[in-house]
């Protein structure tokens, strides 16, 4: 225990476990308890004082509301406090390391935000005459050039608004190509490795294909025997959807052979490029024989995501698919930029339109700001540091925890639950991390590893922060190994303890209803 100069303790009293301290208010430390806005607000209260309008007759007629809406009213300070308190209950990348594997929760540089808020980018409207938004169209074109250069691909569709949307775009382009070949009726099978991100099989089905799962081998990569067996009768093969680096955090070492074989079979190669952060500047997907790949700007190019903002999933396309890219797309003619909006003329081969406009302008602006501020060498170093950081985490923890596969990893470190004592699960370890101040890692994914714990630190964490995280997780892992039953109760310090996550996902309660007596009083 540390003492101040008056001899009073400055650290918590070790004799009293923090989890046992109860408060009258339900608040903890300086974290205020917060009720729902419907519970704190009342219909009679408002934050503004407006005069009643005089002499205006309602023009709503029969659609006039018969009962008040019962929206809760709050004063301005009450409103401020409600939302600031809620925001303090949220974990965010600006608060600490966010180890969610497959999500690339890296720092979002503030420079990106500054640029995205410049009036020339932020205050324009997609329906404005194109002559008045030449700068914005030039930005989209420049970003497209960077993406094509980084991936070594000839074309890119900019409008997809998320990774999964980019997959949809790529698979629709493949569909369109099969229609052009007159083979859409026969080529209906898409191969998807067992370690695929869940969005891959979902996309294939959404685009009308059948999914055929390829087994993983003992190295966590595509099982080439199984893959070749699936190609024996290849007349119905539409293509393969492969993630690289895959969701085990590993580079698919046979990727070039996979590309050759799928092309020989008459299929296309879709690569899920959401994990591009691990290889940008080092490997060009175009050199690997890929036909279509989405890039998550909100992961690799640091635009806020995960409740913090919309995504953007531009999809690069090979020569075989380039003509089928969706409208609208930007073209340049003698220094004048314009959008091709119609599926005729220049857009004749397009598979159609994915969304109302050209894509996610704010994300484009942030991503280009990130690229220009890093430069080609900086992007390459970001990828190298992401891989270095993940390997540091793996190296520090593998003597306590069980690494899922031998050897170095790429941008994320994957552990199985083999090291835990009987009765202690991955879930218990994740919950205990909350008490240590960390958002849990991705758990029980990928499915090919038992009790998987997938940790992606990203390049933006310092060694000191990685050490702090590894100290915390390592200590929890030791307790899990020793069979410490107290882990089953974690988290002890969070405002809420163990919630029923299955019920919350399957039967979410999205509507507040007043308790009975109140309802009767109100009526
Ligand atoms: C994040 C991710 C996706 C999905 O991206 P969204 O933007 O969430 O739709 C797809 N595949 C992989 C491998 C991912 O990591």
Short mmCIF file of C-alpha atoms and ligand atoms in Angstrom, two decimals:
data_model
loop_
_atom_site.label_atom_id
_atom_site.label_comp_id
_atom_site.label_asym_id
_atom_site.label_seq_id
_atom_site.Cartn_x
_atom_site.Cartn_y
_atom_site.Cartn_z
CA UNK A 1 0.00 0.00 0.00
CA UNK A 2 1.33 3.48 -0.89
CA UNK A 3 0.89 6.33 1.62
CA UNK A 4 0.73 10.08 1.12
CA UNK A 5 2.68 12.46 3.36
CA UNK A 6 -0.12 12.43 5.96
CA UNK A 7 0.09 8.66 6.18
CA UNK A 8 -3.15 7.97 4.31
CA UNK A 9 -3.41 5.29 1.66
CA UNK A 10 -3.25 6.40 -2.00
CA UNK A 11 -3.99 2.97 -3.45
CA UNK A 12 -6.97 0.65 -2.90
CA UNK A 13 -6.94 -1.30 0.35
CA UNK A 14 -5.82 -4.82 -0.57
CA UNK A 15 -7.67 -6.28 2.43
CA UNK A 16 -11.02 -5.29 0.87
CA UNK A 17 -11.54 -6.71 -2.63
CA UNK A 18 -12.80 -3.94 -4.90
CA UNK A 19 -15.52 -6.23 -6.19
CA UNK A 20 -17.06 -6.38 -2.73
CA UNK A 21 -17.40 -2.63 -2.25
CA UNK A 22 -21.05 -1.65 -2.59
CA UNK A 23 -22.21 1.95 -3.10
CA UNK A 24 -25.56 3.46 -2.17
CA UNK A 25 -25.90 5.23 -5.53
CA UNK A 26 -24.85 2.39 -7.76
CA UNK A 27 -22.04 4.61 -9.12
CA UNK A 28 -18.44 3.41 -8.91
CA UNK A 29 -15.47 5.71 -8.51
CA UNK A 30 -16.35 8.71 -10.64
CA UNK A 31 -18.41 6.57 -13.03
CA UNK A 32 -22.01 7.67 -12.53
CA UNK A 33 -24.84 5.21 -12.63
CA UNK A 34 -27.15 6.06 -15.52
CA UNK A 35 -30.79 5.15 -16.03
CA UNK A 36 -32.55 5.00 -19.36
CA UNK A 37 -33.57 8.38 -20.73
CA UNK A 38 -37.20 7.28 -20.42
CA UNK A 39 -36.70 6.76 -16.70
CA UNK A 40 -34.96 10.09 -16.02
CA UNK A 41 -36.93 12.30 -18.41
CA UNK A 42 -40.54 13.36 -18.08
CA UNK A 43 -43.06 14.49 -20.65
CA UNK A 44 -43.62 17.78 -18.86
CA UNK A 45 -40.03 18.95 -19.12
CA UNK A 46 -38.16 20.61 -21.98
CA UNK A 47 -34.78 22.19 -22.58
CA UNK A 48 -36.16 25.14 -24.56
CA UNK A 49 -38.70 27.84 -23.83
CA UNK A 50 -40.67 28.72 -26.96
CA UNK A 51 -43.82 30.86 -27.07
CA UNK A 52 -46.98 29.04 -28.09
CA UNK A 53 -47.70 29.77 -31.76
CA UNK A 54 -50.71 32.08 -32.07
CA UNK A 55 -53.48 31.74 -34.60
CA UNK A 56 -51.90 29.08 -36.78
CA UNK A 57 -54.31 26.35 -37.66
CA UNK A 58 -52.96 22.84 -38.02
CA UNK A 59 -52.91 21.72 -41.62
CA UNK A 60 -52.54 18.05 -40.70
CA UNK A 61 -56.29 17.35 -40.79
CA UNK A 62 -57.18 13.76 -40.06
CA UNK A 63 -53.56 12.70 -39.60
CA UNK A 64 -53.15 14.85 -36.46
CA UNK A 65 -51.79 12.78 -33.60
CA UNK A 66 -54.49 11.88 -31.10
CA UNK A 67 -52.23 11.17 -28.16
CA UNK A 68 -48.98 12.79 -27.09
CA UNK A 69 -45.84 10.98 -28.24
CA UNK A 70 -44.67 10.61 -24.61
CA UNK A 71 -41.09 11.48 -25.49
CA UNK A 72 -39.04 12.05 -22.35
CA UNK A 73 -38.10 15.70 -21.81
CA UNK A 74 -34.82 16.76 -20.20
CA UNK A 75 -33.18 20.08 -19.45
CA UNK A 76 -30.01 20.91 -21.37
CA UNK A 77 -27.60 19.97 -18.53
CA UNK A 78 -29.51 16.73 -17.94
CA UNK A 79 -29.27 15.92 -21.64
CA UNK A 80 -25.55 16.63 -21.72
CA UNK A 81 -24.91 14.46 -18.69
CA UNK A 82 -27.02 11.61 -19.96
CA UNK A 83 -25.09 11.27 -23.20
CA UNK A 84 -21.65 11.96 -21.76
CA UNK A 85 -22.22 9.32 -19.06
CA UNK A 86 -23.36 6.84 -21.68
CA UNK A 87 -20.26 7.60 -23.77
CA UNK A 88 -18.09 6.87 -20.71
CA UNK A 89 -19.58 3.39 -20.50
CA UNK A 90 -18.39 2.65 -24.00
CA UNK A 91 -14.95 1.32 -24.79
CA UNK A 92 -13.19 3.02 -27.69
CA UNK A 93 -9.90 2.95 -29.55
CA UNK A 94 -9.26 6.43 -28.10
CA UNK A 95 -9.37 4.90 -24.59
CA UNK A 96 -7.03 1.98 -25.03
CA UNK A 97 -5.79 -1.02 -26.98
CA UNK A 98 -8.70 -2.72 -28.74
CA UNK A 99 -7.53 -6.26 -29.45
CA UNK A 100 -10.50 -7.46 -31.55
CA UNK A 101 -9.01 -9.81 -34.13
CA UNK A 102 -10.11 -9.38 -37.76
CA UNK A 103 -11.30 -5.82 -37.01
CA UNK A 104 -8.06 -3.78 -37.29
CA UNK A 105 -8.93 -1.34 -34.53
CA UNK A 106 -6.05 1.05 -35.15
CA UNK A 107 -5.73 4.68 -34.13
CA UNK A 108 -7.62 7.07 -36.42
CA UNK A 109 -5.28 10.03 -37.00
CA UNK A 110 -6.92 13.39 -36.25
CA UNK A 111 -5.45 14.82 -39.45
CA UNK A 112 -7.93 12.63 -41.38
CA UNK A 113 -10.79 14.16 -39.41
CA UNK A 114 -9.58 17.68 -40.06
CA UNK A 115 -9.44 17.07 -43.80
CA UNK A 116 -12.83 15.34 -43.91
CA UNK A 117 -14.39 18.37 -42.21
CA UNK A 118 -13.06 20.89 -44.74
CA UNK A 119 -16.12 22.64 -46.20
CA UNK A 120 -15.14 21.74 -49.80
CA UNK A 121 -15.54 18.07 -48.90
CA UNK A 122 -18.03 18.12 -46.04
CA UNK A 123 -20.60 20.63 -47.30
CA UNK A 124 -21.23 19.35 -50.81
CA UNK A 125 -24.19 17.32 -52.01
CA UNK A 126 -24.20 14.37 -54.41
CA UNK A 127 -26.93 15.99 -56.51
CA UNK A 128 -24.89 19.15 -57.10
CA UNK A 129 -23.89 19.81 -60.75
CA UNK A 130 -20.67 17.89 -61.46
CA UNK A 131 -18.93 21.06 -62.61
CA UNK A 132 -19.15 22.34 -59.01
CA UNK A 133 -17.62 19.24 -57.38
CA UNK A 134 -14.59 18.64 -59.58
CA UNK A 135 -12.30 18.52 -56.53
CA UNK A 136 -14.35 15.78 -54.88
CA UNK A 137 -14.39 13.70 -58.07
CA UNK A 138 -10.63 14.22 -58.41
CA UNK A 139 -10.22 12.96 -54.84
CA UNK A 140 -12.18 9.79 -55.65
CA UNK A 141 -10.04 9.31 -58.77
CA UNK A 142 -6.79 9.82 -56.84
CA UNK A 143 -7.83 7.40 -54.13
CA UNK A 144 -8.73 4.88 -56.85
CA UNK A 145 -5.25 5.32 -58.32
CA UNK A 146 -3.61 4.64 -54.94
CA UNK A 147 -5.75 1.53 -54.45
CA UNK A 148 -4.95 0.22 -57.92
CA UNK A 149 -1.24 0.91 -57.41
CA UNK A 150 -1.10 -0.72 -53.98
CA UNK A 151 -2.94 -3.82 -55.19
CA UNK A 152 -1.47 -4.03 -58.72
CA UNK A 153 -4.99 -4.32 -60.16
CA UNK A 154 -6.29 -2.48 -63.26
CA UNK A 155 -9.70 -1.37 -61.97
CA UNK A 156 -11.57 -0.54 -58.79
CA UNK A 157 -15.27 -0.12 -57.95
CA UNK A 158 -15.50 2.64 -55.35
CA UNK A 159 -19.16 2.55 -54.33
CA UNK A 160 -19.41 -0.45 -51.92
CA UNK A 161 -20.12 0.81 -48.42
CA UNK A 162 -18.63 -1.97 -46.27
CA UNK A 163 -16.46 -5.05 -46.55
CA UNK A 164 -19.45 -7.33 -46.97
CA UNK A 165 -20.87 -4.92 -49.56
CA UNK A 166 -17.55 -5.12 -51.44
CA UNK A 167 -17.79 -8.91 -51.43
CA UNK A 168 -21.27 -8.56 -52.87
CA UNK A 169 -19.90 -6.23 -55.55
CA UNK A 170 -17.10 -8.65 -56.51
CA UNK A 171 -19.39 -11.68 -56.62
CA UNK A 172 -21.96 -9.76 -58.67
CA UNK A 173 -19.18 -8.90 -61.15
CA UNK A 174 -18.33 -12.63 -61.31
CA UNK A 175 -22.02 -13.40 -61.86
CA UNK A 176 -22.15 -10.85 -64.65
CA UNK A 177 -19.04 -12.38 -66.26
CA UNK A 178 -20.63 -15.84 -66.14
CA UNK A 179 -23.79 -14.44 -67.73
CA UNK A 180 -21.63 -12.97 -70.52
CA UNK A 181 -20.02 -16.40 -71.00
CA UNK A 182 -23.46 -18.05 -71.09
CA UNK A 183 -22.50 -20.21 -68.12
CA UNK A 184 -24.53 -18.78 -65.24
CA UNK A 185 -26.91 -21.76 -65.27
CA UNK A 186 -24.14 -24.34 -65.01
CA UNK A 187 -21.43 -22.66 -62.91
CA UNK A 188 -23.15 -22.47 -59.54
CA UNK A 189 -20.59 -23.77 -57.02
CA UNK A 190 -18.31 -21.47 -54.98
CA UNK A 191 -15.53 -22.99 -52.87
CA UNK A 192 -15.08 -21.40 -49.44
CA UNK A 193 -12.38 -22.52 -46.98
CA UNK A 194 -13.49 -23.48 -43.46
CA UNK A 195 -11.53 -20.58 -41.98
CA UNK A 196 -13.44 -18.01 -44.05
CA UNK A 197 -14.94 -14.90 -42.49
CA UNK A 198 -18.68 -15.52 -42.05
CA UNK A 199 -19.52 -12.88 -44.62
CA UNK A 200 -17.92 -14.96 -47.43
CA UNK A 201 -20.38 -17.87 -47.56
CA UNK A 202 -23.22 -15.42 -46.85
CA UNK A 203 -22.22 -13.34 -49.88
CA UNK A 204 -21.94 -16.38 -52.15
CA UNK A 205 -25.45 -17.49 -51.18
CA UNK A 206 -26.82 -13.95 -51.51
CA UNK A 207 -25.51 -13.88 -55.10
CA UNK A 208 -27.28 -17.16 -55.91
CA UNK A 209 -24.35 -19.58 -55.60
CA UNK A 210 -24.00 -22.85 -53.65
CA UNK A 211 -21.24 -22.96 -51.03
CA UNK A 212 -18.84 -25.91 -50.94
CA UNK A 213 -16.55 -25.85 -47.90
CA UNK A 214 -12.83 -26.68 -48.21
CA UNK A 215 -11.15 -28.16 -45.14
CA UNK A 216 -8.29 -26.45 -43.32
CA UNK A 217 -5.01 -28.35 -42.97
CA UNK A 218 -3.07 -28.78 -39.72
CA UNK A 219 -1.11 -25.60 -40.54
CA UNK A 220 -4.31 -23.51 -40.52
CA UNK A 221 -4.26 -23.04 -44.30
CA UNK A 222 -6.30 -24.37 -47.22
CA UNK A 223 -6.08 -28.16 -47.37
CA UNK A 224 -4.72 -28.55 -50.92
CA UNK A 225 -5.73 -32.22 -51.18
CA UNK A 226 -9.32 -31.35 -50.39
CA UNK A 227 -9.21 -28.33 -52.72
CA UNK A 228 -7.95 -30.43 -55.64
CA UNK A 229 -10.55 -33.12 -54.95
CA UNK A 230 -13.29 -30.49 -55.19
CA UNK A 231 -11.98 -29.48 -58.62
CA UNK A 232 -12.09 -32.98 -60.09
CA UNK A 233 -15.44 -32.29 -61.65
CA UNK A 234 -15.09 -28.59 -62.30
CA UNK A 235 -17.86 -27.98 -64.82
CA UNK A 236 -20.02 -26.29 -62.16
CA UNK A 237 -17.25 -24.22 -60.52
CA UNK A 238 -17.97 -20.47 -60.44
CA UNK A 239 -14.98 -19.60 -58.28
CA UNK A 240 -13.37 -19.53 -54.87
CA UNK A 241 -13.67 -16.99 -52.03
CA UNK A 242 -10.48 -17.01 -50.01
CA UNK A 243 -9.31 -14.68 -47.25
CA UNK A 244 -5.63 -13.73 -47.31
CA UNK A 245 -4.06 -13.33 -44.82
CA UNK A 246 -6.69 -15.73 -43.56
CA UNK A 247 -8.74 -15.52 -40.38
CA UNK A 248 -6.14 -17.61 -38.53
CA UNK A 249 -3.80 -14.67 -39.10
CA UNK A 250 -1.73 -16.69 -41.58
CA UNK A 251 -0.54 -16.09 -45.13
CA UNK A 252 -1.97 -18.64 -47.57
CA UNK A 253 1.35 -19.96 -48.86
CA UNK A 254 -0.23 -21.90 -51.75
CA UNK A 255 -2.16 -18.91 -53.02
CA UNK A 256 -0.55 -18.79 -56.48
CA UNK A 257 -1.23 -22.47 -57.11
CA UNK A 258 -4.80 -21.94 -55.90
CA UNK A 259 -5.19 -19.11 -58.43
CA UNK A 260 -3.83 -21.23 -61.28
CA UNK A 261 -6.02 -24.20 -60.45
CA UNK A 262 -9.23 -22.18 -60.09
CA UNK A 263 -8.56 -20.44 -63.42
CA UNK A 264 -7.85 -23.77 -65.13
CA UNK A 265 -11.17 -24.97 -63.77
CA UNK A 266 -12.87 -21.99 -65.48
CA UNK A 267 -13.64 -20.19 -62.22
CA UNK A 268 -12.78 -16.77 -60.76
CA UNK A 269 -10.69 -15.96 -57.73
CA UNK A 270 -12.35 -13.73 -55.13
CA UNK A 271 -9.99 -12.74 -52.34
CA UNK A 272 -11.30 -11.20 -49.14
CA UNK A 273 -8.83 -8.37 -48.63
CA UNK A 274 -10.16 -7.04 -45.33
CA UNK A 275 -6.82 -7.99 -43.79
CA UNK A 276 -4.80 -5.97 -46.33
CA UNK A 277 -3.27 -4.11 -43.37
CA UNK A 278 -0.85 -7.02 -42.96
CA UNK A 279 0.57 -6.99 -46.49
CA UNK A 280 0.14 -3.54 -48.04
CA UNK A 281 3.32 -2.32 -49.66
CA UNK A 282 4.78 -5.83 -49.44
CA UNK A 283 2.53 -7.94 -51.68
CA UNK A 284 0.39 -6.90 -54.64
CA UNK A 285 -2.75 -9.05 -54.89
CA UNK A 286 -2.69 -8.50 -58.66
CA UNK A 287 0.57 -10.48 -58.80
CA UNK A 288 -1.10 -13.41 -57.03
CA UNK A 289 -3.71 -14.01 -59.73
CA UNK A 290 -6.69 -12.52 -57.89
CA UNK A 291 -9.75 -11.40 -59.91
CA UNK A 292 -11.63 -9.40 -57.29
CA UNK A 293 -10.84 -8.19 -53.79
CA UNK A 294 -12.45 -5.72 -51.44
CA UNK A 295 -10.41 -3.44 -49.24
CA UNK A 296 -11.82 -2.17 -45.97
CA UNK A 297 -10.89 1.51 -45.89
CA UNK A 298 -12.23 1.53 -42.35
CA UNK A 299 -9.66 -1.02 -41.28
CA UNK A 300 -6.48 -0.64 -43.31
CA UNK A 301 -6.81 3.07 -44.00
CA UNK A 302 -7.91 4.08 -40.51
CA UNK A 303 -11.38 5.47 -40.88
CA UNK A 304 -13.50 5.13 -37.72
CA UNK A 305 -15.66 2.02 -37.52
CA UNK A 306 -17.46 -0.30 -35.16
CA UNK A 307 -20.23 2.06 -34.11
CA UNK A 308 -17.90 4.99 -34.77
CA UNK A 309 -18.82 5.56 -38.37
CA UNK A 310 -19.79 4.02 -41.68
CA UNK A 311 -17.47 1.74 -43.62
CA UNK A 312 -16.23 1.72 -47.20
CA UNK A 313 -15.25 -1.38 -49.16
CA UNK A 314 -13.84 -0.45 -52.59
CA UNK A 315 -13.37 -3.57 -54.70
CA UNK A 316 -10.41 -3.97 -57.04
CA UNK A 317 -11.02 -5.99 -60.20
CA UNK A 318 -8.82 -7.81 -62.72
CA UNK A 319 -9.03 -7.31 -66.49
CA UNK A 320 -11.44 -10.24 -66.66
CA UNK A 321 -13.98 -8.41 -64.48
CA UNK A 322 -13.18 -4.70 -64.89
CA UNK A 323 -15.92 -4.00 -67.45
CA UNK A 324 -18.61 -5.32 -65.13
CA UNK A 325 -17.94 -2.82 -62.31
CA UNK A 326 -21.12 -1.12 -61.08
CA UNK A 327 -22.20 2.40 -61.97
CA UNK A 328 -21.61 5.15 -61.08
CA UNK A 329 -17.88 5.49 -61.67
CA UNK A 330 -15.60 8.46 -62.23
CA UNK A 331 -14.03 9.08 -65.64
CA UNK A 332 -11.65 11.84 -66.72
CA UNK A 333 -11.73 13.49 -70.09
CA UNK A 334 -9.26 16.33 -70.78
CA UNK A 335 -9.00 17.38 -67.13
CA UNK A 336 -12.77 17.29 -66.61
CA UNK A 337 -14.08 14.64 -64.23
CA UNK A 338 -17.54 13.14 -64.62
CA UNK A 339 -19.59 10.26 -63.29
CA UNK A 340 -20.89 7.52 -65.58
CA UNK A 341 -24.38 6.98 -64.17
CA UNK A 342 -26.18 4.83 -66.75
CA UNK A 343 -25.86 1.18 -67.72
CA UNK A 344 -25.54 2.14 -71.36
CA UNK A 345 -22.73 3.68 -73.39
CA UNK A 346 -19.61 3.59 -71.20
CA UNK A 347 -21.46 1.73 -68.43
CA UNK A 348 -23.06 -0.81 -70.78
CA UNK A 349 -21.35 -3.87 -69.27
CA UNK A 350 -21.90 -2.81 -65.63
CA UNK A 351 -23.77 -5.35 -63.52
CA UNK A 352 -25.93 -2.52 -62.25
CA UNK A 353 -25.90 -0.05 -59.40
CA UNK A 354 -25.06 -0.86 -55.76
CA UNK A 355 -26.23 2.28 -54.00
CA UNK A 356 -27.70 5.70 -54.64
CA UNK A 357 -24.50 7.61 -55.19
CA UNK A 358 -20.75 7.18 -55.69
CA UNK A 359 -19.87 5.79 -52.24
CA UNK A 360 -18.77 6.99 -48.82
CA UNK A 361 -17.21 10.43 -49.44
CA UNK A 362 -16.15 11.06 -45.83
CA UNK A 363 -14.31 7.74 -45.72
CA UNK A 364 -12.65 8.44 -49.08
CA UNK A 365 -11.35 11.75 -47.78
CA UNK A 366 -10.00 10.21 -44.58
CA UNK A 367 -8.38 7.29 -46.43
CA UNK A 368 -6.60 9.53 -48.93
CA UNK A 369 -5.42 11.82 -46.12
CA UNK A 370 -4.01 8.72 -44.40
CA UNK A 371 -2.25 7.56 -47.56
CA UNK A 372 -0.78 10.95 -48.42
CA UNK A 373 0.40 11.59 -44.87
CA UNK A 374 2.07 8.16 -44.64
CA UNK A 375 3.48 8.00 -48.16
CA UNK A 376 4.35 4.71 -49.84
CA UNK A 377 7.15 4.00 -47.36
CA UNK A 378 4.91 4.78 -44.38
CA UNK A 379 2.17 2.41 -45.56
CA UNK A 380 4.69 -0.37 -45.98
CA UNK A 381 6.04 0.28 -42.51
CA UNK A 382 2.53 0.25 -41.04
CA UNK A 383 2.04 -3.28 -42.42
CA UNK A 384 5.43 -4.41 -41.11
CA UNK A 385 4.78 -2.95 -37.66
CA UNK A 386 1.32 -4.57 -37.52
CA UNK A 387 2.91 -7.96 -38.16
CA UNK A 388 5.74 -7.26 -35.71
CA UNK A 389 3.30 -6.26 -32.95
CA UNK A 390 1.16 -9.38 -33.42
CA UNK A 391 4.24 -11.58 -33.31
CA UNK A 392 5.41 -9.82 -30.16
CA UNK A 393 2.07 -10.63 -28.49
CA UNK A 394 2.30 -14.24 -29.70
CA UNK A 395 5.88 -14.59 -28.47
CA UNK A 396 5.12 -13.08 -25.06
CA UNK A 397 2.04 -15.22 -24.41
CA UNK A 398 2.77 -18.55 -26.03
CA UNK A 399 4.55 -20.01 -23.01
CA UNK A 400 1.36 -19.55 -20.94
CA UNK A 401 -1.34 -19.83 -23.58
CA UNK A 402 -1.50 -22.33 -26.47
CA UNK A 403 -0.64 -20.83 -29.87
CA UNK A 404 -3.12 -22.30 -32.38
CA UNK A 405 -0.44 -22.97 -35.01
CA UNK A 406 3.35 -23.21 -35.15
CA UNK A 407 5.50 -20.47 -36.57
CA UNK A 408 5.16 -16.77 -37.08
CA UNK A 409 1.76 -15.14 -37.57
CA UNK A 410 0.83 -12.19 -39.75
CA UNK A 411 -1.18 -9.30 -38.23
CA UNK A 412 -3.02 -11.28 -35.54
CA UNK A 413 -2.08 -13.83 -32.92
CA UNK A 414 -4.39 -16.82 -32.50
CA UNK A 415 -4.62 -19.00 -29.38
CA UNK A 416 -6.75 -22.02 -28.56
CA UNK A 417 -8.20 -22.82 -25.12
CA UNK A 418 -6.09 -26.00 -24.78
CA UNK A 419 -4.15 -24.48 -21.84
CA UNK A 420 -7.14 -23.79 -19.60
CA UNK A 421 -8.07 -26.05 -16.70
CA UNK A 422 -11.26 -28.11 -16.89
CA UNK A 423 -14.30 -25.85 -16.57
CA UNK A 424 -12.56 -22.56 -17.43
CA UNK A 425 -13.48 -21.25 -20.87
CA UNK A 426 -12.44 -18.64 -23.37
CA UNK A 427 -15.48 -16.62 -22.28
CA UNK A 428 -14.17 -16.43 -18.69
CA UNK A 429 -10.81 -15.13 -19.87
CA UNK A 430 -12.48 -12.52 -22.06
CA UNK A 431 -14.70 -11.33 -19.21
CA UNK A 432 -11.74 -11.07 -16.86
CA UNK A 433 -10.01 -8.77 -19.38
CA UNK A 434 -12.86 -6.28 -18.89
CA UNK A 435 -11.91 -5.97 -15.20
CA UNK A 436 -8.36 -5.21 -16.35
CA UNK A 437 -9.60 -2.32 -18.50
CA UNK A 438 -9.47 -3.98 -21.91
CA UNK A 439 -12.12 -4.77 -24.46
CA UNK A 440 -11.94 -8.54 -24.98
CA UNK A 441 -10.28 -10.07 -28.03
CA UNK A 442 -12.31 -11.79 -30.74
CA UNK A 443 -13.41 -15.13 -29.29
CA UNK A 444 -14.67 -18.46 -30.63
CA UNK A 445 -13.64 -17.31 -34.12
CA UNK A 446 -12.28 -18.68 -36.42
CA UNK A 447 -14.35 -21.82 -35.91
CA UNK A 448 -11.50 -24.14 -36.94
CA UNK A 449 -9.73 -23.52 -33.61
CA UNK A 450 -11.25 -24.72 -30.32
CA UNK A 451 -12.15 -21.85 -27.98
CA UNK A 452 -10.31 -19.45 -30.29
CA UNK A 453 -8.86 -16.18 -28.98
CA UNK A 454 -7.86 -13.90 -31.85
CA UNK A 455 -5.78 -10.84 -30.95
CA UNK A 456 -4.97 -8.08 -33.44
CA UNK A 457 -3.00 -5.33 -31.71
CA UNK A 458 -2.35 -3.31 -34.93
CA UNK A 459 0.72 -1.18 -35.59
CA UNK A 460 -0.44 1.82 -33.58
CA UNK A 461 0.33 0.31 -30.15
CA UNK A 462 3.66 1.01 -28.48
CA UNK A 463 5.78 -1.71 -26.91
CA UNK A 464 4.89 -0.35 -23.47
CA UNK A 465 1.17 -0.69 -24.19
CA UNK A 466 1.63 -4.19 -25.63
CA UNK A 467 3.51 -5.15 -22.47
CA UNK A 468 0.75 -3.80 -20.25
CA UNK A 469 -1.82 -5.80 -22.22
CA UNK A 470 0.30 -8.98 -22.21
CA UNK A 471 0.90 -8.62 -18.45
CA UNK A 472 -2.85 -8.47 -17.86
CA UNK A 473 -3.81 -11.27 -20.24
CA UNK A 474 -0.85 -13.42 -19.17
CA UNK A 475 -1.88 -13.15 -15.51
CA UNK A 476 -5.48 -14.11 -16.36
CA UNK A 477 -4.18 -17.02 -18.44
CA UNK A 478 -2.13 -18.28 -15.47
CA UNK A 479 -5.29 -18.23 -13.34
CA UNK A 480 -7.17 -20.09 -16.09
CA UNK A 481 -4.43 -22.70 -16.19
CA UNK A 482 -4.56 -23.13 -12.41
CA UNK A 483 -8.34 -23.54 -12.52
CA UNK A 484 -9.14 -20.35 -10.56
CA UNK A 485 -12.93 -20.63 -10.21
CA UNK A 486 -13.29 -16.92 -9.47
CA UNK A 487 -12.84 -16.30 -13.20
CA UNK A 488 -16.35 -17.67 -13.72
CA UNK A 489 -17.80 -14.57 -12.02
CA UNK A 490 -15.87 -11.95 -14.02
CA UNK A 491 -16.35 -9.13 -14.73
CA UNK A 492 -16.60 -7.93 -11.14
CA UNK A 493 -15.95 -4.24 -11.70
CA UNK A 494 -18.06 -3.46 -14.77
CA UNK A 495 -21.43 -1.70 -14.28
CA UNK A 496 -23.09 -4.88 -15.60
CA UNK A 497 -21.84 -8.40 -14.90
CA UNK A 498 -22.67 -11.44 -17.07
CA UNK A 499 -25.47 -10.65 -19.46
CA UNK A 500 -27.36 -13.24 -21.46
CA UNK A 501 -25.68 -12.53 -24.78
CA UNK A 502 -27.57 -15.22 -26.68
CA UNK A 503 -30.93 -13.81 -25.64
CA UNK A 504 -29.71 -10.28 -26.35
CA UNK A 505 -28.79 -11.29 -29.91
CA UNK A 506 -31.78 -13.53 -30.58
CA UNK A 507 -34.50 -11.64 -28.76
CA UNK A 508 -33.33 -8.08 -28.32
CA UNK A 509 -35.61 -5.81 -26.29
CA UNK A 510 -35.52 -2.68 -28.37
CA UNK A 511 -38.52 -0.87 -26.92
CA UNK A 512 -38.97 0.57 -23.48
CA UNK A 513 -42.42 0.15 -22.00
CA UNK A 514 -43.38 2.04 -18.86
CA UNK A 515 -43.99 0.02 -15.73
CA UNK A 516 -47.72 -0.69 -15.31
CA UNK A 517 -48.68 1.82 -12.55
CA UNK A 518 -47.07 4.72 -14.47
CA UNK A 519 -48.85 3.80 -17.63
CA UNK A 520 -52.18 3.84 -15.87
CA UNK A 521 -51.43 7.18 -14.23
CA UNK A 522 -50.51 8.67 -17.60
CA UNK A 523 -53.75 7.64 -19.26
C1 LIG B 1 -14.17 -7.12 -41.31
C2 LIG B 1 -14.13 -8.22 -42.26
C3 LIG B 1 -15.16 -8.39 -43.23
C4 LIG B 1 -16.43 -7.57 -43.25
O1 LIG B 1 -16.26 -6.19 -43.33
P1 LIG B 1 -17.48 -5.23 -42.95
O2 LIG B 1 -17.03 -3.86 -43.30
O3 LIG B 1 -17.71 -5.42 -41.48
O4 LIG B 1 -18.67 -5.67 -43.74
C5 LIG B 1 -15.02 -9.41 -44.14
N1 LIG B 1 -13.96 -10.23 -44.11
C6 LIG B 1 -12.96 -10.12 -43.19
C7 LIG B 1 -11.80 -11.07 -43.22
C8 LIG B 1 -13.01 -9.12 -42.24
O5 LIG B 1 -12.04 -9.00 -41.33
#
